[in-house]
């Protein structure tokens, strides 16, 4: 049994057990006289769940919950036939309203207006489960700065230990960084009039920014730099994502420049983007693109015909379809001019994101507005990887540049 099948089976068992639980509860409460065995189990579980949501400073609320949701007292009320389930439901909901995140207010309001006993307690348990997830996320968010700092210190220590037992553990890294130094120096001649420490700091930052971008188009024949080896899979995945996104952007530009009557049709652009993106999901290299592009061209032509028909315009003739298909097939080549243009704009956007000293939102490059959401997502992942790597290994990069300049 695969992991996915095992998960589906476990979920099915869990759902079945929960359904049985609620069926038994409804049956017991509707009996004459009613039975509260299942209800006692439920109230005890709700009480424990509420208590686990409390913070240390919630001493009064903890005392109140223990007093009101006293299971022994509730059992006595049940035996005497005076148990008021609605009272306890309203109390639990009121406590949840005090503890929940604002985003759950609508759910709390919905629960407070539910009158049937089984649905209201089912809703209470489901909402409590969500509140525990909210609490866990909140705790992680509070701890995140400390966790990141500890992670950085740990990686620094472990890498320093590795360098002690490996003769030249930075050989590939040194070649990777310094291959960009001459280009950066040539494009920043004004730095020669600055003091040495400032020159090293600025040149290191600019050089490593260029080096990080190279990781997205890494030469497969070269060993990955030691300082980014832990994140090799992530950088390669981002590089493949950028490859697909670039080709999608190129296909959109080629198509819209050929079909003038659809250039202002936002719905068509979004539909085309979605279809092409799905068809290129399995593209991890230029060879993959060559195999997939005929299907892409066929889909693009179909989408164009469908949209032209929808707006009452004339469909493309056979020759126009042939020419456009050929243009789309050509985007599989890395030397395709429009693809190169899109690639340059994507990389410039990524470069701005890691080189910018502030967090102000960047302007999406011209012609790439249809890819804004995807481009922003890739940029966020890239920035996260780069920021962490720079924090851990920045000192090594700076020393490499300084020793080369001296």
Short mmCIF file of C-alpha atoms in Angstrom, two decimals, residues 137-283:
data_model
loop_
_atom_site.label_atom_id
_atom_site.label_comp_id
_atom_site.label_asym_id
_atom_site.label_seq_id
_atom_site.Cartn_x
_atom_site.Cartn_y
_atom_site.Cartn_z
CA UNK A 137 0.80 28.74 13.77
CA UNK A 138 0.81 31.72 16.13
CA UNK A 139 3.39 30.03 18.37
CA UNK A 140 5.60 29.19 15.39
CA UNK A 141 5.35 32.79 14.18
CA UNK A 142 6.45 34.06 17.59
CA UNK A 143 9.37 31.64 17.66
CA UNK A 144 10.37 32.11 14.02
CA UNK A 145 13.08 34.77 14.60
CA UNK A 146 14.71 32.62 17.28
CA UNK A 147 14.43 29.47 15.16
CA UNK A 148 16.00 31.21 12.18
CA UNK A 149 18.84 32.59 14.31
CA UNK A 150 19.51 29.15 15.78
CA UNK A 151 19.43 27.57 12.32
CA UNK A 152 21.95 30.10 11.01
CA UNK A 153 24.30 29.56 13.96
CA UNK A 154 23.99 25.78 13.63
CA UNK A 155 24.81 25.82 9.91
CA UNK A 156 27.77 28.14 10.48
CA UNK A 157 29.19 25.83 13.14
CA UNK A 158 28.72 22.64 11.13
CA UNK A 159 30.23 24.15 7.98
CA UNK A 160 33.27 25.42 9.90
CA UNK A 161 33.77 21.89 11.28
CA UNK A 162 33.54 20.46 7.76
CA UNK A 163 36.21 22.85 6.46
CA UNK A 164 38.62 21.68 9.17
CA UNK A 165 38.66 18.12 7.82
CA UNK A 166 38.41 18.94 4.10
CA UNK A 167 41.57 20.36 2.43
CA UNK A 168 39.83 22.91 0.19
CA UNK A 169 36.14 22.74 0.95
CA UNK A 170 35.44 26.01 -0.86
CA UNK A 171 37.00 25.31 -4.26
CA UNK A 172 33.75 25.25 -6.27
CA UNK A 173 32.36 28.17 -4.25
CA UNK A 174 35.45 30.30 -4.90
CA UNK A 175 35.27 29.70 -8.66
CA UNK A 176 31.53 30.42 -8.65
CA UNK A 177 31.86 33.72 -6.79
CA UNK A 178 35.02 35.09 -8.39
CA UNK A 179 33.90 34.43 -11.99
CA UNK A 180 31.47 37.33 -11.51
CA UNK A 181 33.89 39.71 -9.74
CA UNK A 182 35.66 41.12 -12.84
CA UNK A 183 32.34 41.91 -14.52
CA UNK A 184 31.05 43.69 -11.41
CA UNK A 185 34.31 45.65 -11.00
CA UNK A 186 34.21 46.78 -14.63
CA UNK A 187 30.63 48.02 -14.28
CA UNK A 188 31.39 49.95 -11.06
CA UNK A 189 34.54 52.03 -11.80
CA UNK A 190 33.46 54.74 -9.36
CA UNK A 191 34.29 52.43 -6.44
CA UNK A 192 38.05 52.92 -6.95
CA UNK A 193 37.84 56.26 -5.11
CA UNK A 194 36.24 54.65 -2.04
CA UNK A 195 38.04 53.22 1.00
CA UNK A 196 39.02 49.54 0.83
CA UNK A 197 36.52 48.18 3.38
CA UNK A 198 33.63 49.85 1.59
CA UNK A 199 34.87 48.59 -1.79
CA UNK A 200 35.03 45.00 -0.48
CA UNK A 201 31.58 45.21 1.09
CA UNK A 202 29.88 46.68 -1.99
CA UNK A 203 31.70 44.46 -4.48
CA UNK A 204 30.89 41.35 -2.44
CA UNK A 205 27.18 42.21 -2.33
CA UNK A 206 26.99 42.95 -6.06
CA UNK A 207 29.11 39.93 -7.01
CA UNK A 208 27.17 37.42 -4.94
CA UNK A 209 23.86 38.82 -6.26
CA UNK A 210 24.98 37.92 -9.78
CA UNK A 211 26.26 34.55 -8.58
CA UNK A 212 22.91 33.66 -7.00
CA UNK A 213 21.15 34.35 -10.31
CA UNK A 214 23.54 31.97 -12.08
CA UNK A 215 22.27 29.14 -9.87
CA UNK A 216 18.92 29.33 -11.69
CA UNK A 217 20.65 28.41 -14.98
CA UNK A 218 23.42 26.24 -13.60
CA UNK A 219 25.70 24.32 -15.97
CA UNK A 220 24.95 20.64 -15.27
CA UNK A 221 28.58 19.68 -16.00
CA UNK A 222 29.90 21.83 -13.13
CA UNK A 223 29.82 20.84 -9.43
CA UNK A 224 27.38 22.87 -7.36
CA UNK A 225 29.10 25.35 -4.98
CA UNK A 226 29.67 23.90 -1.51
CA UNK A 227 27.93 26.76 0.31
CA UNK A 228 24.66 26.25 -1.57
CA UNK A 229 24.81 22.46 -1.83
CA UNK A 230 22.23 21.97 0.94
CA UNK A 231 19.73 23.96 -1.14
CA UNK A 232 20.75 22.58 -4.54
CA UNK A 233 17.39 20.88 -5.06
CA UNK A 234 15.49 24.06 -4.23
CA UNK A 235 17.59 26.26 -6.52
CA UNK A 236 17.28 23.76 -9.37
CA UNK A 237 13.50 23.56 -8.87
CA UNK A 238 13.27 27.36 -8.96
CA UNK A 239 15.40 27.42 -12.09
CA UNK A 240 13.04 24.97 -13.80
CA UNK A 241 10.07 27.05 -12.63
CA UNK A 242 11.68 30.15 -14.15
CA UNK A 243 12.29 28.24 -17.39
CA UNK A 244 8.62 27.27 -17.68
CA UNK A 245 7.43 30.73 -16.67
CA UNK A 246 9.72 32.36 -19.24
CA UNK A 247 8.41 30.15 -22.05
CA UNK A 248 4.80 30.75 -21.01
CA UNK A 249 5.48 34.50 -21.12
CA UNK A 250 7.10 34.21 -24.55
CA UNK A 251 4.17 32.20 -25.94
CA UNK A 252 1.69 34.76 -24.62
CA UNK A 253 3.61 37.63 -26.25
CA UNK A 254 4.01 35.77 -29.56
CA UNK A 255 0.32 34.83 -29.65
CA UNK A 256 -1.07 38.23 -28.71
CA UNK A 257 1.19 40.06 -31.14
CA UNK A 258 -0.18 37.84 -33.93
CA UNK A 259 -3.88 38.04 -33.00
CA UNK A 260 -4.62 41.77 -32.73
CA UNK A 261 -8.34 41.38 -31.97
CA UNK A 262 -7.55 39.45 -28.75
CA UNK A 263 -4.83 41.72 -27.35
CA UNK A 264 -7.16 43.48 -24.93
CA UNK A 265 -9.10 40.36 -23.93
CA UNK A 266 -8.05 39.66 -20.31
CA UNK A 267 -10.16 36.51 -20.04
CA UNK A 268 -8.45 35.01 -23.09
CA UNK A 269 -4.99 35.86 -21.77
CA UNK A 270 -5.71 34.21 -18.44
CA UNK A 271 -7.23 31.11 -20.06
CA UNK A 272 -4.26 30.80 -22.40
CA UNK A 273 -1.80 31.22 -19.53
CA UNK A 274 -3.54 28.50 -17.52
CA UNK A 275 -3.65 26.02 -20.41
CA UNK A 276 -0.02 26.56 -21.46
CA UNK A 277 1.18 26.38 -17.84
CA UNK A 278 -0.55 23.02 -17.34
CA UNK A 279 0.86 21.61 -20.58
CA UNK A 280 4.40 22.62 -19.59
CA UNK A 281 4.25 21.22 -16.04
CA UNK A 282 6.53 18.31 -16.97
CA UNK A 283 9.14 20.52 -18.67
#
